[in-house]
Coordinates of C-alpha atoms in Angstrom, one line a residue:
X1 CA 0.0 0.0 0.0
X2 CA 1.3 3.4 -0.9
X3 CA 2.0 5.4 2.1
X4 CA 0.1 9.0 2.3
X5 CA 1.6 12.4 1.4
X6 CA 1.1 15.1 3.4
X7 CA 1.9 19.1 3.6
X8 CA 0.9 22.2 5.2
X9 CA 0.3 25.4 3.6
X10 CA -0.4 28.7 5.3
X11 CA -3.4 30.9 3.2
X12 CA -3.2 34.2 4.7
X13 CA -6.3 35.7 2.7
X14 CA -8.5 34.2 -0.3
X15 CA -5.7 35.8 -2.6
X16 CA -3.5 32.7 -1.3
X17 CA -6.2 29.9 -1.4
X18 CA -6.6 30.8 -5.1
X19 CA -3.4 30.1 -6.1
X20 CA -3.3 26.9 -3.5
X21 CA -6.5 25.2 -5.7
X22 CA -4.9 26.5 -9.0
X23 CA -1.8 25.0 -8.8
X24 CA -3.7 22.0 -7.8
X25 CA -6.1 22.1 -10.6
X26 CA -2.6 22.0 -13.1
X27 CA -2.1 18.9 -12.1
X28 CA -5.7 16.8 -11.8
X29 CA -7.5 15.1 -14.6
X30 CA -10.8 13.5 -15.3
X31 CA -11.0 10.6 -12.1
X32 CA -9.5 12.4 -9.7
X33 CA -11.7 12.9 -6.0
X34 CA -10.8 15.8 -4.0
X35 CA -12.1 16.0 -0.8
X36 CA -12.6 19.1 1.5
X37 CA -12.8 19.0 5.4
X38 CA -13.1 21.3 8.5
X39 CA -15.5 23.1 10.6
X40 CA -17.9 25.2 9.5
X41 CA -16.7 28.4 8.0
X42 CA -13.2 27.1 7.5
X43 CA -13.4 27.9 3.5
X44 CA -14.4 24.9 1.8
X45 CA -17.0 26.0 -0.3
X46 CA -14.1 28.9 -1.0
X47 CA -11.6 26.9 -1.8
X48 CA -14.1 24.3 -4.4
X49 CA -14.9 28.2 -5.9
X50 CA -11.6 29.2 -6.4
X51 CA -11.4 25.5 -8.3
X52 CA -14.3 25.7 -10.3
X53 CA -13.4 29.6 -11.4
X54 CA -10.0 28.7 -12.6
X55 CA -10.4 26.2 -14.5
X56 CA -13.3 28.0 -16.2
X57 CA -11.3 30.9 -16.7
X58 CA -14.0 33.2 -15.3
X59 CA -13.2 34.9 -12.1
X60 CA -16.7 35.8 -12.1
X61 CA -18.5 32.4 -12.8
X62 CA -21.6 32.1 -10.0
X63 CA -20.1 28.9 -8.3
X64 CA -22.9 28.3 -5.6
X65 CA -22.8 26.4 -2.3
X66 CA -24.1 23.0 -2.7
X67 CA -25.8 22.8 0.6
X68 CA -29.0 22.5 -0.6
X69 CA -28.7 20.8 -4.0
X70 CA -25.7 18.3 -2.5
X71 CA -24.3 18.2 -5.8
X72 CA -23.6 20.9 -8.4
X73 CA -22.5 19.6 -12.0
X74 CA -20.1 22.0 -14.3
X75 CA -19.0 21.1 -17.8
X76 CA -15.6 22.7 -17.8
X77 CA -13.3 22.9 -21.2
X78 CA -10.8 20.9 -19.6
X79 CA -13.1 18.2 -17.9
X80 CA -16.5 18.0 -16.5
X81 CA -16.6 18.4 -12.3
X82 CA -19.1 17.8 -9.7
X83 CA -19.1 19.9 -7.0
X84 CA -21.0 18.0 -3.9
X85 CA -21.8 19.1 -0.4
X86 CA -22.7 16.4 2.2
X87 CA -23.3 18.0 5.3
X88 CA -27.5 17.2 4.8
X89 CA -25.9 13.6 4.3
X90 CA -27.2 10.7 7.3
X91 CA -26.4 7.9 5.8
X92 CA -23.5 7.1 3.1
X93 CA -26.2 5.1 1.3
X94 CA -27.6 7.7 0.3
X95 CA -24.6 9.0 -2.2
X96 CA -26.3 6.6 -4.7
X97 CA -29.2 9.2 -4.6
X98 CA -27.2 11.7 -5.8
X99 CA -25.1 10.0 -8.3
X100 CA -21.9 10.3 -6.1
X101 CA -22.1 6.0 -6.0
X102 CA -20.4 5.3 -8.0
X103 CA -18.3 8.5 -8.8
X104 CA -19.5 9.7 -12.2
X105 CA -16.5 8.3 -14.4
X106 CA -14.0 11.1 -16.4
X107 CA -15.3 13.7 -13.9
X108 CA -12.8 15.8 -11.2
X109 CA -15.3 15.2 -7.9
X110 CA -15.3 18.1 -5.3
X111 CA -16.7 16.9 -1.9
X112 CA -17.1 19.1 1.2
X113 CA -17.8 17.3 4.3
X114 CA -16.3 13.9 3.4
X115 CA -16.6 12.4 6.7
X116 CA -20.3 12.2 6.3
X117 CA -19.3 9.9 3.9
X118 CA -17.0 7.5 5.9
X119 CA -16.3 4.4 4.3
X120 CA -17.9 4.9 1.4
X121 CA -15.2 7.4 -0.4
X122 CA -12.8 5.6 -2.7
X123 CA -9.3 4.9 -1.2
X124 CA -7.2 7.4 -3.8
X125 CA -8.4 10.8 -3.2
X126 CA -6.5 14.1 -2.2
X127 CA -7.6 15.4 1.4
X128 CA -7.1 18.9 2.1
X129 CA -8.3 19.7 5.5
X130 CA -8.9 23.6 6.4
X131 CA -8.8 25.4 9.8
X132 CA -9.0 28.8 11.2
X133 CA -5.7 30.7 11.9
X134 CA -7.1 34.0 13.5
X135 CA -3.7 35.1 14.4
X136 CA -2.6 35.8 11.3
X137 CA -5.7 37.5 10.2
X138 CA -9.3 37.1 10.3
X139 CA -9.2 35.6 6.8
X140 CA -6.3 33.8 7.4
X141 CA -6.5 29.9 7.0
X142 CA -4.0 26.6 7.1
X143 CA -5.1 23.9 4.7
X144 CA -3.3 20.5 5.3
X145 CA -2.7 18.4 1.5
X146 CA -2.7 14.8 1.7
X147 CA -2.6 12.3 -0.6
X148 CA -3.9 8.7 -0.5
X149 CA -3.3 5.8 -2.5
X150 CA -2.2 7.0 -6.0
X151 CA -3.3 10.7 -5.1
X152 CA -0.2 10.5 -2.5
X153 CA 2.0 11.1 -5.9
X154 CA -0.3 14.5 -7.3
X155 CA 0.5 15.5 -3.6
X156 CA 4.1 15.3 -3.5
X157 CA 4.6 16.7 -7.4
X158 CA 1.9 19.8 -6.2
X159 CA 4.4 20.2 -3.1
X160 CA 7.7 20.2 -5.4
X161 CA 5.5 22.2 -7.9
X162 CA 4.9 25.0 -4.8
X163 CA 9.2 25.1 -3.8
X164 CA 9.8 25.7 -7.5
X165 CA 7.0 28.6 -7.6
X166 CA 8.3 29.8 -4.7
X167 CA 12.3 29.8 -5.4
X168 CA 11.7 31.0 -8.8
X169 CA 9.3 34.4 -7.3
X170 CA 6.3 33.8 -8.7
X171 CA 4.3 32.0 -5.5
X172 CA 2.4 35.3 -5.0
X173 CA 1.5 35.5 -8.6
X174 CA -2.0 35.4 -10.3
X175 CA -2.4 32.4 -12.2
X176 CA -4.8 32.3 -15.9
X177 CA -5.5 28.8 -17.2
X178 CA -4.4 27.9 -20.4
X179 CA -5.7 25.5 -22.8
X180 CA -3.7 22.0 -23.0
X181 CA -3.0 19.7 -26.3
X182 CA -3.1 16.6 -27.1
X183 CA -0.1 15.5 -24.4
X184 CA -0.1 14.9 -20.7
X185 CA 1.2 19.0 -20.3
X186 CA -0.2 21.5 -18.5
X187 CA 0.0 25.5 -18.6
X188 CA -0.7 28.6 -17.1
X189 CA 0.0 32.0 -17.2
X190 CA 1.8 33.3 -14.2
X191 CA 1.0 37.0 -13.9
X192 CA 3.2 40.1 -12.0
X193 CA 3.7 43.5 -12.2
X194 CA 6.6 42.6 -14.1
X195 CA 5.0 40.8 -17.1
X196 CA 3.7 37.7 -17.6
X197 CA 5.5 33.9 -17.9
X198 CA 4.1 30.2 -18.6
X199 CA 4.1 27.7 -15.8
X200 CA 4.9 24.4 -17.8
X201 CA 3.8 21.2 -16.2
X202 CA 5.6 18.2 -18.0
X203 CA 5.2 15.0 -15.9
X204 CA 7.6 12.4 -17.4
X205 CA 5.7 10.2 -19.9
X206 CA 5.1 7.0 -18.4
X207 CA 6.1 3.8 -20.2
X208 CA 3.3 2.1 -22.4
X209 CA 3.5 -1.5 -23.4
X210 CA 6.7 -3.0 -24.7
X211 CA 4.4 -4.0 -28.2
X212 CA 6.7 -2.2 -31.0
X213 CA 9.9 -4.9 -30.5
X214 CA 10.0 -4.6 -27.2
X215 CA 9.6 -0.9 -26.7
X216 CA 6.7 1.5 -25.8
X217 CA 5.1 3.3 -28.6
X218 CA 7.2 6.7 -27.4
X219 CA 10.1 5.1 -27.2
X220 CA 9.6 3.4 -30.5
X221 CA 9.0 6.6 -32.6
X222 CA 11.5 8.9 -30.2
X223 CA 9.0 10.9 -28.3
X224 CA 10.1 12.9 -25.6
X225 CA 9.9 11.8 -22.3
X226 CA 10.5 14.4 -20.0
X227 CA 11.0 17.9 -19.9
X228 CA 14.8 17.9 -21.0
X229 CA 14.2 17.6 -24.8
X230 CA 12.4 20.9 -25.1
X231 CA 15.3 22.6 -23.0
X232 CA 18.0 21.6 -25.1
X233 CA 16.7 22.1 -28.4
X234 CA 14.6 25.7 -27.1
X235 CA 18.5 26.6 -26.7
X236 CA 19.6 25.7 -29.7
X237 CA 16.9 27.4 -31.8
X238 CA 18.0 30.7 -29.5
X239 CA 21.3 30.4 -30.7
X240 CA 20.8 30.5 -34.1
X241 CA 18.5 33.0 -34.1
X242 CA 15.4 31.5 -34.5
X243 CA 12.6 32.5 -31.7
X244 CA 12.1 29.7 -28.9
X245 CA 10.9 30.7 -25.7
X246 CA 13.6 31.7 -23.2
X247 CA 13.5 29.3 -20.1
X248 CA 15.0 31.4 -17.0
X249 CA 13.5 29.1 -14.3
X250 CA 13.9 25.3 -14.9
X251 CA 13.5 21.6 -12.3
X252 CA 14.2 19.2 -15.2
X253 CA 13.8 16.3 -13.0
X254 CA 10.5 17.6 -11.7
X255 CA 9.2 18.6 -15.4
X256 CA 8.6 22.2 -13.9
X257 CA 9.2 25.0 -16.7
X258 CA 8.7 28.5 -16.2
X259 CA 9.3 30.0 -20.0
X260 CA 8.8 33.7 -22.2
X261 CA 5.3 34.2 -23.0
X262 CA 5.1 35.1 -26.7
X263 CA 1.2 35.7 -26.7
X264 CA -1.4 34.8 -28.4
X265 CA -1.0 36.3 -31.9
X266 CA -1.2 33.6 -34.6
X267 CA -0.6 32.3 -38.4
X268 CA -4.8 32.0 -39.4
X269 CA -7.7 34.2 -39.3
X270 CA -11.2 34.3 -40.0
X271 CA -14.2 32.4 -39.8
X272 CA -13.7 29.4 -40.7
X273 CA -10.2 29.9 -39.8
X274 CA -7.8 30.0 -43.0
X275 CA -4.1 30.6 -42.9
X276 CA -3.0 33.9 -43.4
X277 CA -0.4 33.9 -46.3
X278 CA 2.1 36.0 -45.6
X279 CA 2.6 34.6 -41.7
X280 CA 2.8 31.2 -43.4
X281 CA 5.3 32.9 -46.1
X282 CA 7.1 33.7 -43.3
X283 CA 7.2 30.4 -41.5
X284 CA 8.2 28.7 -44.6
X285 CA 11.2 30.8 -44.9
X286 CA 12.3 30.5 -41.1
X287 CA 12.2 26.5 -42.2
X288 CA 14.7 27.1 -45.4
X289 CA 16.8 29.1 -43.0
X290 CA 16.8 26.5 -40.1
X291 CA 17.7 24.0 -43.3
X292 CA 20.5 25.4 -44.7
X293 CA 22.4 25.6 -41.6
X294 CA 24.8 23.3 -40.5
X295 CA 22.9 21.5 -37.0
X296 CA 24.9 19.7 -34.1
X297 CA 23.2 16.3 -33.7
X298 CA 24.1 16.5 -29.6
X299 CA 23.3 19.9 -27.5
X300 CA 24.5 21.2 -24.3
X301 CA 21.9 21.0 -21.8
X302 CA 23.5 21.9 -18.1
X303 CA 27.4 21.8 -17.5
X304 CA 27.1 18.2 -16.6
X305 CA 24.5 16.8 -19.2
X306 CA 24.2 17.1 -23.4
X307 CA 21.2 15.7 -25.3
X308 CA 21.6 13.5 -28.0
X309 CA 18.6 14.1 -30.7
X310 CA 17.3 11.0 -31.6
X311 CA 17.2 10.1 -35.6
X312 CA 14.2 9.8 -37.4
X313 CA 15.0 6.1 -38.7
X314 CA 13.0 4.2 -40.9
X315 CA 11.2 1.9 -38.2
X316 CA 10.4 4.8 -36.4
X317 CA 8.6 6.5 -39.5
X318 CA 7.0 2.7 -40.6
X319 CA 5.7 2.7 -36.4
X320 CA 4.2 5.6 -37.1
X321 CA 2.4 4.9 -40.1
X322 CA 1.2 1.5 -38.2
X323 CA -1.1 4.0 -36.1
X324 CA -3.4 3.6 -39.7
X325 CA -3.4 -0.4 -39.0
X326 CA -3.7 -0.1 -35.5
X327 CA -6.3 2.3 -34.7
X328 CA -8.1 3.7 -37.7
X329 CA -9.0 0.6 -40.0
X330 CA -10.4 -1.4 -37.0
X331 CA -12.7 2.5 -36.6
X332 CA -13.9 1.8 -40.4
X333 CA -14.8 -1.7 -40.0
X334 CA -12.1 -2.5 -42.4
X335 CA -9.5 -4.2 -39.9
X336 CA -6.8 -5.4 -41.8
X337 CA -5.2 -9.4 -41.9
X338 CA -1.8 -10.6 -41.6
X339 CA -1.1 -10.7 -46.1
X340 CA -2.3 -6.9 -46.2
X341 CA -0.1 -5.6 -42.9
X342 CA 2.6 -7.2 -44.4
X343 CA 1.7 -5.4 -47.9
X344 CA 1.5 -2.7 -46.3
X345 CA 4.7 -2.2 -44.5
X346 CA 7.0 -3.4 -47.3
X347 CA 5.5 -1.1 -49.5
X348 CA 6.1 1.5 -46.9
X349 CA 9.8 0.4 -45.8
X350 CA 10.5 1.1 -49.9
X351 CA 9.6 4.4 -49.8
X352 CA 11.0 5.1 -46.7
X353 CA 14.5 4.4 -47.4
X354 CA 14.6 7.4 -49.5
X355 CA 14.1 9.8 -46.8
X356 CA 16.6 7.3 -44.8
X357 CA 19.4 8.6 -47.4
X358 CA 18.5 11.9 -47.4
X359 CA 20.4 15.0 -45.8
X360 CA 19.4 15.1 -42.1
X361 CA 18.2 18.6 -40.1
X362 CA 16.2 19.2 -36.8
X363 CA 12.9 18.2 -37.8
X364 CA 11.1 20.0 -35.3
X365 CA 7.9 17.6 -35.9
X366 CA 5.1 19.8 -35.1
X367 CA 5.7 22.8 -36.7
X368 CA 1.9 23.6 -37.5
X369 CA -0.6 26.6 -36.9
X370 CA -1.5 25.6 -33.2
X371 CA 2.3 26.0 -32.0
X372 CA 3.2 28.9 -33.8
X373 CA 2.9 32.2 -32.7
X374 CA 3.5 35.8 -34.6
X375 CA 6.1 38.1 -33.5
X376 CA 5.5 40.7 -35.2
X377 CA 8.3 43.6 -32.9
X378 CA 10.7 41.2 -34.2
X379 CA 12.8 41.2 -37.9
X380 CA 12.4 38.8 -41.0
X381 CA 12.3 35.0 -39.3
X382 CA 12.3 36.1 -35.9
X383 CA 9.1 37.1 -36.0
X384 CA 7.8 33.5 -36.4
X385 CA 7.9 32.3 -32.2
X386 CA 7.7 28.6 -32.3
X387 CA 6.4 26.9 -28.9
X388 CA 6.0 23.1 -29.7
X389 CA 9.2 21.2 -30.7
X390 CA 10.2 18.9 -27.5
X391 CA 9.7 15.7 -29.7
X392 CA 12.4 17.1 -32.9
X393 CA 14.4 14.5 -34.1
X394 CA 17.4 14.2 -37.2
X395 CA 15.3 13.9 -39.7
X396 CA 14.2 15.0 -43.4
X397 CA 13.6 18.4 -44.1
X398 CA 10.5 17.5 -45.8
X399 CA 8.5 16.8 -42.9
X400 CA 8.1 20.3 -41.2
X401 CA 7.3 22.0 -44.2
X402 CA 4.3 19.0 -44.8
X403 CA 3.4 19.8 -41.3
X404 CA 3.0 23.5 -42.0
X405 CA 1.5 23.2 -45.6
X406 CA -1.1 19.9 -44.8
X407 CA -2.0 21.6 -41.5
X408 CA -3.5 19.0 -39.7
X409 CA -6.3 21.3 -38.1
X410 CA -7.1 23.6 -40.5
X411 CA -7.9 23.9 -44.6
X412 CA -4.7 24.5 -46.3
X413 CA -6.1 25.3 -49.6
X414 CA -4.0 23.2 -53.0
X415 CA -2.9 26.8 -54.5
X416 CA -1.4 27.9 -51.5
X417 CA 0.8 25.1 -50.5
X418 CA 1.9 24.6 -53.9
X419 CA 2.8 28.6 -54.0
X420 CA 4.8 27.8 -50.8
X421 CA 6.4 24.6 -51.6
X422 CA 7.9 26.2 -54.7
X423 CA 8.7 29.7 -52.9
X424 CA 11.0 27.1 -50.2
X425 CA 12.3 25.2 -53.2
X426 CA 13.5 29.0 -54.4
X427 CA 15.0 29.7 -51.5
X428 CA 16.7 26.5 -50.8
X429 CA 18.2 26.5 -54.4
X430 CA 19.0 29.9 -54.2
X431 CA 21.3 29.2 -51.3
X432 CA 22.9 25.6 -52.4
X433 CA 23.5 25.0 -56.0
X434 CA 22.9 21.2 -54.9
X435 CA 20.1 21.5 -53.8
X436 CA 17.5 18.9 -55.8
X437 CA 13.8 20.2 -56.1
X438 CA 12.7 16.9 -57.9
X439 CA 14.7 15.2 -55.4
X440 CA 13.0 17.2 -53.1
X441 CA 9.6 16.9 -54.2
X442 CA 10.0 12.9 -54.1
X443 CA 10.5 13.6 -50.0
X444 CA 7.6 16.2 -49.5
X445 CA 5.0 13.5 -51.2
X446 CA 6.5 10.6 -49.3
X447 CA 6.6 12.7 -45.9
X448 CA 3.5 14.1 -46.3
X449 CA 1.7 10.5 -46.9
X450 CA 3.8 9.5 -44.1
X451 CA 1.9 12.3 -41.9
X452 CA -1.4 12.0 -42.7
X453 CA -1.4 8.1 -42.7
X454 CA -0.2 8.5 -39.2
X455 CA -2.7 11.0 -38.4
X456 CA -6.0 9.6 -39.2
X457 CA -4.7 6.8 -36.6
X458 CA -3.8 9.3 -34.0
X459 CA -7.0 11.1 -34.7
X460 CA -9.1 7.4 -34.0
X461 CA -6.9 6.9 -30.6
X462 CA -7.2 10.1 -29.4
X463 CA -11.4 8.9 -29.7
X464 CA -11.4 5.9 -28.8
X465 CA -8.7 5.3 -26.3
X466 CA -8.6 8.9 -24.6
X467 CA -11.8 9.8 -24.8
X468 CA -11.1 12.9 -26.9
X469 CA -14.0 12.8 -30.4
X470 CA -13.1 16.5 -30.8
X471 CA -10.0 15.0 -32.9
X472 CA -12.1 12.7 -35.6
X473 CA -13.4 16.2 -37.2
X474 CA -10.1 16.7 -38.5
X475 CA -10.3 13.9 -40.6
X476 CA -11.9 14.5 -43.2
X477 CA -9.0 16.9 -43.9
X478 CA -6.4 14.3 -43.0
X479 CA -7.8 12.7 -46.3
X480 CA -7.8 15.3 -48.4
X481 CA -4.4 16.1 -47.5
X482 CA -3.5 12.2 -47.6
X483 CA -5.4 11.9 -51.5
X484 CA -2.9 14.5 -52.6
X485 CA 0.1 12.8 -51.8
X486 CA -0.7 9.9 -52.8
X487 CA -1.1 11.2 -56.3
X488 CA 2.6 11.5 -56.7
X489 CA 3.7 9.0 -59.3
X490 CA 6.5 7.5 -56.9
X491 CA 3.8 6.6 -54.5
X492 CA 1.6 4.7 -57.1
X493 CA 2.1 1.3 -55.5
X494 CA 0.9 2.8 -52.1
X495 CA -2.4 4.5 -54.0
X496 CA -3.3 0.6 -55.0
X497 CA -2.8 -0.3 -51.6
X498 CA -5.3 2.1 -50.3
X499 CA -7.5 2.0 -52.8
X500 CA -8.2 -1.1 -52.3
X501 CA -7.6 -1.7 -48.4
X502 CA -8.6 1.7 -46.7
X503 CA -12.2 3.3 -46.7
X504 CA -12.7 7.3 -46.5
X505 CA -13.5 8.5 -43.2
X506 CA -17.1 9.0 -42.0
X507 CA -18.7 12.0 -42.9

């Protein structure tokens, strides 16, 4: 049995308990039971508000007392929550009543008065008790954090999380909840007089099942798996020029970042949202840039410790594109059998080796509209900030620029990417005589096919595994993006293939 977690904060005013329940609420996720005790008036019900208005990014939200209702429901963008008050509780039999038995699955629980509940409360929970501390102030409280069962481990990282908030300066600060991807992170804004910063919270990925040759899935296609990856190469982009976020706090072992704030100024516009050209102009040329230059294939990451970039090998690429066998045929009722996965990958392990010969760069990976941000005080490339690039690997230069010009999340319209695909061909030719564009053209077709294949099967686990359908919109794009690539006459074996073995996503 895993031993409890415990410690004590002091919450001189509501100010403090605010930033106590929203460093908390960086670290919860759909499961998670939070329970609130102490005597009347100790701040429970504040404490669950403070919650509840944070993660709904509306210091303003009506969050009533659930005395009288006993439970309070909220559908919050990063989770739903249930906000439950059981001091009108007699007997725990009657949490059935009110849906708290069981706990409503993929819902953060709030429960004040837990110990009308005794026995009936699931073993892994997080505990923080409240009490009065009138001689600091007649707002002043102490809240005590523990941890049972798995919680014990959300306790000690929120405890590590509050010494690093503190050491760094920015424990008084406001906090503003930021919208997550599609990874285990977390953000927020930290707010001072001084500016603003991004709290990073990167937990170290935990290890999947050994299935790809006896590796996890991240491990198999060189995902990174904690926070050092992002360090290393943010520094090197800052080096060269190119606009990373500067990091001036850091706990790499903890997976605590604080980093520059770029904003929130970005590469579309509109309704629905379409790229605007010029930003994307610009992006493409910070990629022909980044190419051209001669990259170190290990970084300096502290005195003691460099960082080796992983390569983008050929099994890793062929993993990727299994996502498609794995995932999104079984989705389309067209899972395939042991003649057409083997098909399938030696068609894909010829085309691969031609990126496998090809001259290598940082291929940054997911160099797309979401994790780009415009700059637009800074000069020529520097005004394109990039903010997602933890998982970059030695790889073809073809792959970012199919990132940017198939963008997964939004209509990249045929005219456009071709406009930009030849303007980066100009440039790279323009500044290496050697450079091939049909060469070239060869890798963007085969990366980009490579992508998308890879997507529509991210797309499907993301639904079906992680509960997230927002992602299967996107697919109808995916295919659109993935029919174009296809029709390059290097990849006519592959068309067959799915022609004849793949079905179009659902409408």
């Amino acid at each position: 049995m895993t031993a409890p977690a415990t410690f004590s904060v002091a919450l001189p005013n509501e100010t403090a308990t605010a930033h106590l329940m929203a460093d908390l609420a960086l670290l919860i996720g759909p499961g998670d039971l939070i329970t609130l005790s102490g005597d009347l008036g100790a701040g429970k019900t504040a404490a669950a508000r403070a919650m509840i208005r944070y993660l709904a990014d509306d210091d303003a939200l009506e969050v009533p007392s659930p005395t009288f209702t006993l439970a309070q429901s909220y559908d919050l963008a990063p989770f739903p929550l249930v906000h439950a008050d059981l001091y009108r509780v007699n007997d725990p039999a009657e949490l059935e009543e009110i849906g708290l038995s069981p706990l409503p699955e993929g819902t953060v629980v709030l429960i004040e008065w837990p110990e009308r509940a005794e026995g009936a409360l699931p073993e892994d929970r997080i505990d923080i008790a409240l009490s009065h501390r009138p001689a600091l102030g007649s707002a002043a409280r102490s809240a005590e954090i523990t941890g049972y069962g798995t919680a014990a481990a959300q306790v000690s990282r929120l405890e590590t999380l509050r010494r690093f908030l503190d050491g760094a300066g920015y424990l008084d600060a406001r906090r503003r909840r930021m919208a997550g991807d599609a990874s285990a992170r977390s953000y927020a804004r930290l707010i001072r007089d001084d500016g603003v910063v991004i709290l990073m919270n990167s937990p170290r990925r935990p290890d999947g099942p050994a299935i790809y040759d006896g590796k996890s899935y991240s491990a198999a296609v060189h995902l990174a798996e904690d926070v050092k990856p992002f360090v290393a190469i943010a520094n090197g982009l800052r080096e060269r020029g190119f606009s990373a976020p500067a990091i001036p706090h850091a706990d790499l072992d903890a997976g605590f970042l604080i980093t520059e704030d770029f904003g929130t100024e970005g590469f579309i516009a509109g309704d629905p949202p379409a790229p605007i050209a010029e930003r994307y102009e610009a992006a493409t040329d910070m990629l022909a840039a980044l190419h051209c230059e001669p990259l170190p294939e290990t970084l300096p990451l502290t005195p003691q410790l460099t960082y080796a970039i992983p390569v983008f090998d050929t099994d890793a690429l062929l993993t990727e594109a299994g996502l498609m066998l794995d995932w999104y045929l079984p989705d389309r009722g067209a899972e395939p059998g042991g003649p057409a996965r083997a098909e399938f990958a030696g068609l894909w392990r010829d085309l691969l080796s031609k990126p496998a010969a090809a001259p290598r760069t940082w291929t940054l990976r997911d160099f797309h509209s979401p994790n780009l941000i415009w700059l637009d005080q800074r000069p020529g490339i520097a005004k394109v900030g990039i903010i997602d690039f933890q998982d970059a690997v030695l790889g073809p230069a073809a792959y970012d620029l199919a990132s940017l010009l198939q963008d997964a999340r939004l209509d990249v319209p045929e005219p456009l990417e071709l406009a930009l695909l030849r303007h980066y061909v100009k440039t790279r030719r323009a500044a290496d005589d050697s450079f091939d564009p049909a060469q070239f053209a060869e890798l963007y077709a085969i990366m980009s096919a490579q992508r998308n294949t890879k997507l529509l099967g991210i797309f499907a686990r993301l639904n079906r595994r992680d509960g997230k359908p927002h992602y299967l919109r996107h697919q109808p794009r995916i295919w659109t993006y993935l029919t174009r690539s296809l029709a390059h006459p290097m990849l006519a074996p592959l068309r067959a293939w799915y022609s004849v073995n793949v079905p179009p996503p659902a409408p």
